[in-house]
């Protein structure tokens, strides 16, 4: 069955007159009659019978008409539904956050004051290609990016958070070798920051004594802030320490830092909102690094 045939059938069923139906459909009467005959042949049942100068639906025709009407109504609504879907998609940013989640969350909250119509679809996936913006981190960004994407690279120093006790009270810097016997608070192994910190420990020929680990950065921050152990603390993507029980020391050997990458992917026909948020997010990170937030 062709869609045109079905539209012809509905018109004839409602007009109950072939000539009037042909005029409304702007086709020749013989062409309309032939289309109805072809439909009846395909269905192998009569759909109409003559009653004087008019035609009426058979029992098969009435059944077919009742079943067909809601289907055709749905088909007629599809274009508007697709337009609404496209409009919603244009107002949605698919944001993949694998690093600096606290700072990204703060940026989202701030941006809602600028554009409250924007919808953020958050995800955390190492494998998806469906995101509009990716936030990731690596030990060192070598510069390889897709030529169709835009990537902002922000280098962040990594400190060591230690208890503010006599041993560290007058210190401003430290080496990892000096804390090889301390208990470490760490992110779980699936986190990108954990992999970076593990690499620095490996380069220093130490195996940290992990006394607590979690996949929640907030839990790790809280444990370090409670002076339960030492831990790596990114300079600006984690909030400032709100306790005098802990202090941050610069790691001098090895020099510890990471690159945070914010990548804008051109996945949409209309990229206006994604691009605007990407520009805001990169500026937000710049200000955070400069301690201007």
Coordinates of C-alpha atoms in Angstrom, one line a residue:
X1 CA 0.0 0.0 0.0
X2 CA 1.2 3.5 -0.9
X3 CA 0.6 6.5 1.3
X4 CA -1.1 8.3 -1.7
X5 CA -3.5 5.4 -2.1
X6 CA -4.5 5.6 1.6
X7 CA -5.1 9.4 1.4
X8 CA -7.2 8.8 -1.7
X9 CA -9.2 6.1 0.1
X10 CA -9.9 8.4 3.1
X11 CA -11.1 11.2 1.0
X12 CA -13.5 9.0 -1.0
X13 CA -14.7 7.4 2.2
X14 CA -15.6 10.8 3.7
X15 CA -17.0 12.4 0.5
X16 CA -18.9 9.2 -0.6
X17 CA -18.5 10.6 -4.2
X18 CA -15.7 9.9 -6.6
X19 CA -16.1 13.0 -8.8
X20 CA -16.1 15.4 -5.8
X21 CA -13.2 13.5 -4.2
X22 CA -11.2 13.8 -7.5
X23 CA -11.8 17.6 -7.5
X24 CA -10.7 18.0 -3.9
X25 CA -7.6 15.9 -4.6
X26 CA -6.8 17.8 -7.9
X27 CA -6.5 14.6 -9.9
X28 CA -8.5 13.1 -12.8
X29 CA -11.5 11.0 -11.9
X30 CA -10.2 7.9 -13.8
X31 CA -6.9 8.0 -12.0
X32 CA -8.7 8.1 -8.6
X33 CA -11.0 5.2 -9.6
X34 CA -8.0 3.2 -10.8
X35 CA -6.1 3.9 -7.5
X36 CA -9.0 2.7 -5.4
X37 CA -9.3 -0.5 -7.6
X38 CA -5.6 -1.2 -7.2
X39 CA -6.0 -0.9 -3.4
X40 CA -9.0 -3.3 -3.3
X41 CA -7.0 -5.7 -5.4
X42 CA -4.0 -5.6 -3.1
X43 CA -6.3 -6.0 0.0
X44 CA -8.4 -8.7 -1.8
X45 CA -11.6 -7.3 -0.4
X46 CA -14.2 -4.7 -1.7
X47 CA -14.0 -1.4 0.1
X48 CA -17.0 0.4 -1.6
X49 CA -20.3 -0.4 -3.1
X50 CA -22.6 1.8 -5.2
X51 CA -25.8 3.4 -3.8
X52 CA -27.4 5.5 -6.4
X53 CA -25.0 8.2 -7.6
X54 CA -22.9 7.9 -4.4
X55 CA -20.7 5.1 -3.1
X56 CA -20.7 3.7 0.5
X57 CA -18.2 1.8 2.5
X58 CA -18.5 -1.9 2.8
X59 CA -18.1 -3.6 6.1
X60 CA -14.4 -4.2 5.1
X61 CA -14.2 -0.5 4.1
X62 CA -15.6 0.7 7.5
X63 CA -13.2 -1.5 9.4
X64 CA -10.2 -0.3 7.3
X65 CA -11.2 3.3 7.7
X66 CA -11.5 3.1 11.5
X67 CA -8.1 1.5 11.8
X68 CA -6.5 3.8 9.3
X69 CA -7.6 7.2 10.7
X70 CA -5.5 7.2 13.9
X71 CA -2.5 6.0 11.9
X72 CA -2.8 8.8 9.4
X73 CA -3.3 11.3 12.2
X74 CA 0.0 10.2 13.7
X75 CA 1.7 10.5 10.4
X76 CA 0.3 14.0 9.9
X77 CA 1.7 15.0 13.3
X78 CA 5.2 13.6 12.6
X79 CA 6.6 16.7 10.9
X80 CA 5.7 19.0 13.8
X81 CA 6.9 16.4 16.3
X82 CA 10.2 16.2 14.5
X83 CA 10.5 20.0 14.4
X84 CA 9.9 20.1 18.2
X85 CA 12.4 17.3 18.7
X86 CA 15.0 19.2 16.7
X87 CA 14.3 22.4 18.6
X88 CA 14.8 20.6 21.9
X89 CA 18.0 19.0 20.6
X90 CA 19.3 22.4 19.6
X91 CA 18.7 23.6 23.2
X92 CA 20.5 20.5 24.6
X93 CA 24.2 20.1 25.2
X94 CA 25.5 16.6 25.7
X95 CA 28.4 17.1 28.1
X96 CA 30.8 14.3 28.8
X97 CA 32.7 15.0 32.1
X98 CA 35.6 12.8 32.9
X99 CA 37.7 15.4 34.8
X100 CA 37.2 18.6 37.0
X101 CA 33.6 17.7 37.6
X102 CA 33.3 20.1 40.5
X103 CA 34.4 23.1 38.5
X104 CA 32.3 22.1 35.5
X105 CA 29.2 21.9 37.8
X106 CA 29.9 25.4 39.1
X107 CA 30.2 26.6 35.5
X108 CA 26.9 25.1 34.6
X109 CA 25.2 26.8 37.5
X110 CA 26.6 30.1 36.5
X111 CA 25.7 29.7 32.9
X112 CA 22.1 29.0 33.8
X113 CA 21.8 32.7 34.7
X114 CA 22.9 33.6 31.2
X115 CA 20.7 31.0 29.3
X116 CA 18.0 29.3 31.4
X117 CA 16.6 27.6 28.3
X118 CA 19.7 25.5 27.9
X119 CA 19.4 21.8 28.9
X120 CA 22.6 20.0 29.9
X121 CA 22.7 16.2 29.4
X122 CA 25.6 15.0 31.6
X123 CA 27.4 11.8 31.0
X124 CA 30.6 10.0 32.1
X125 CA 31.8 7.7 29.4
X126 CA 35.2 6.9 28.0
X127 CA 33.7 5.4 24.8
X128 CA 30.9 7.7 23.6
X129 CA 31.2 9.8 20.4
X130 CA 27.8 11.4 20.9
X131 CA 28.8 14.2 23.2
X132 CA 29.0 17.9 22.1
X133 CA 31.7 18.8 24.7
X134 CA 34.2 16.6 26.4
X135 CA 36.1 17.4 29.6
X136 CA 39.0 15.1 30.1
X137 CA 42.5 15.1 31.5
X138 CA 45.9 13.7 30.6
X139 CA 49.5 13.8 31.9
X140 CA 50.6 15.8 28.9
X141 CA 48.6 16.8 25.8
X142 CA 50.6 16.2 22.7
X143 CA 48.4 18.3 20.4
X144 CA 46.7 15.5 18.4
X145 CA 43.0 16.5 17.8
X146 CA 40.4 16.0 15.2
X147 CA 40.7 18.8 12.6
X148 CA 36.9 19.3 12.9
X149 CA 37.0 19.8 16.7
X150 CA 38.2 22.6 18.9
X151 CA 40.3 21.8 22.0
X152 CA 41.1 24.1 24.9
X153 CA 44.1 22.9 26.9
X154 CA 44.6 24.2 30.5
X155 CA 47.6 23.0 32.5
X156 CA 47.0 22.6 36.2
X157 CA 49.6 22.2 38.9
X158 CA 49.1 19.3 41.3
X159 CA 49.9 19.8 45.0
X160 CA 50.3 17.4 47.9
X161 CA 47.8 17.9 50.7
X162 CA 49.4 17.0 54.1
X163 CA 48.3 17.3 57.7
X164 CA 49.2 20.7 59.2
X165 CA 51.4 19.1 61.9
X166 CA 54.9 20.0 63.2
X167 CA 56.6 17.9 60.5
X168 CA 55.1 20.0 57.7
X169 CA 54.2 23.2 59.4
X170 CA 57.2 25.2 58.0
X171 CA 57.3 23.5 54.7
X172 CA 56.3 25.1 51.4
X173 CA 57.4 22.3 49.1
X174 CA 58.1 18.5 49.2
X175 CA 59.2 15.6 47.1
X176 CA 57.2 12.4 46.7
X177 CA 60.2 10.4 48.1
X178 CA 59.7 12.1 51.5
X179 CA 56.1 10.8 51.9
X180 CA 56.6 7.3 50.5
X181 CA 55.7 5.8 53.9
X182 CA 52.6 8.0 54.5
X183 CA 49.1 6.7 54.1
X184 CA 47.6 8.0 50.9
X185 CA 44.0 9.0 50.2
X186 CA 43.3 8.4 46.5
X187 CA 40.7 8.3 43.8
X188 CA 39.8 4.8 42.5
X189 CA 41.8 3.4 39.6
X190 CA 39.2 4.2 37.0
X191 CA 39.6 7.9 37.4
X192 CA 41.9 9.7 35.0
X193 CA 43.5 11.8 37.7
X194 CA 44.4 8.7 39.6
X195 CA 46.3 7.3 36.6
X196 CA 48.2 10.5 36.3
X197 CA 49.2 10.5 40.0
X198 CA 50.1 6.9 39.9
X199 CA 52.5 7.7 37.0
X200 CA 54.2 10.4 39.1
X201 CA 54.7 7.9 41.9
X202 CA 56.0 5.3 39.5
X203 CA 58.5 7.9 38.1
X204 CA 59.6 8.6 41.7
X205 CA 60.1 4.8 42.3
X206 CA 57.6 4.7 45.2
X207 CA 54.5 2.6 45.7
X208 CA 52.0 4.7 47.7
X209 CA 50.4 3.1 50.7
X210 CA 46.7 3.6 49.8
X211 CA 44.7 3.6 53.0
X212 CA 41.5 4.9 51.5
X213 CA 40.2 5.2 47.9
X214 CA 36.9 6.1 46.4
X215 CA 35.5 6.9 43.0
X216 CA 34.0 10.1 44.5
X217 CA 36.3 13.1 44.4
X218 CA 34.2 14.7 47.2
X219 CA 34.9 11.7 49.5
X220 CA 38.6 11.9 48.8
X221 CA 38.7 15.6 49.4
X222 CA 36.8 15.2 52.7
X223 CA 39.2 12.5 53.9
X224 CA 42.2 14.5 53.1
X225 CA 40.7 17.6 54.8
X226 CA 40.1 15.5 57.9
X227 CA 43.9 14.9 58.1
X228 CA 43.5 11.1 57.8
X229 CA 46.2 10.9 55.2
X230 CA 48.1 12.7 52.5
X231 CA 46.8 13.0 48.9
X232 CA 47.2 14.8 45.6
X233 CA 45.2 18.0 45.3
X234 CA 44.7 19.8 41.9
X235 CA 45.4 23.5 42.2
X236 CA 42.1 25.0 41.0
X237 CA 39.7 22.4 39.7
X238 CA 39.0 21.2 43.3
X239 CA 37.8 23.9 45.7
X240 CA 40.1 25.6 48.1
X241 CA 40.8 23.9 51.4
X242 CA 38.4 25.2 54.1
X243 CA 40.4 24.0 57.0
X244 CA 43.7 25.0 58.7
X245 CA 44.3 21.3 59.7
X246 CA 45.6 20.7 56.2
X247 CA 48.1 22.5 54.0
X248 CA 49.1 22.3 50.4
X249 CA 52.8 21.8 49.5
X250 CA 54.3 22.2 46.0
X251 CA 55.8 18.9 44.7
X252 CA 59.2 19.7 43.5
X253 CA 60.4 16.2 42.5
X254 CA 58.8 15.3 40.2
X255 CA 57.1 18.5 39.0
X256 CA 53.5 17.4 39.1
X257 CA 50.8 18.8 36.8
X258 CA 48.2 17.7 34.4
X259 CA 46.5 19.0 31.3
X260 CA 42.7 19.5 31.3
X261 CA 41.2 19.2 27.8
X262 CA 37.9 20.8 26.9
X263 CA 36.9 19.6 23.4
X264 CA 34.1 21.0 21.4
X265 CA 32.8 18.5 18.8
X266 CA 30.9 19.7 15.7
X267 CA 28.1 17.1 15.9
X268 CA 25.1 19.2 15.1
X269 CA 23.8 21.3 12.2
X270 CA 23.0 24.1 14.6
X271 CA 26.0 24.4 17.0
X272 CA 25.2 27.9 18.3
X273 CA 24.3 27.0 21.9
X274 CA 27.0 24.3 22.2
X275 CA 29.7 26.8 20.9
X276 CA 28.5 29.5 23.3
X277 CA 28.7 27.2 26.3
X278 CA 32.1 25.9 25.2
X279 CA 33.4 29.5 25.0
X280 CA 32.0 30.2 28.5
X281 CA 33.4 27.0 30.0
X282 CA 36.9 27.7 28.6
X283 CA 36.8 31.2 30.0
X284 CA 35.6 29.9 33.3
X285 CA 38.5 27.6 33.6
X286 CA 40.9 30.4 32.6
X287 CA 39.5 32.6 35.4
X288 CA 39.7 29.7 37.9
X289 CA 43.4 29.1 37.1
X290 CA 44.0 32.8 37.5
X291 CA 42.1 32.7 40.9
X292 CA 39.7 35.3 39.6
X293 CA 36.4 33.5 40.3

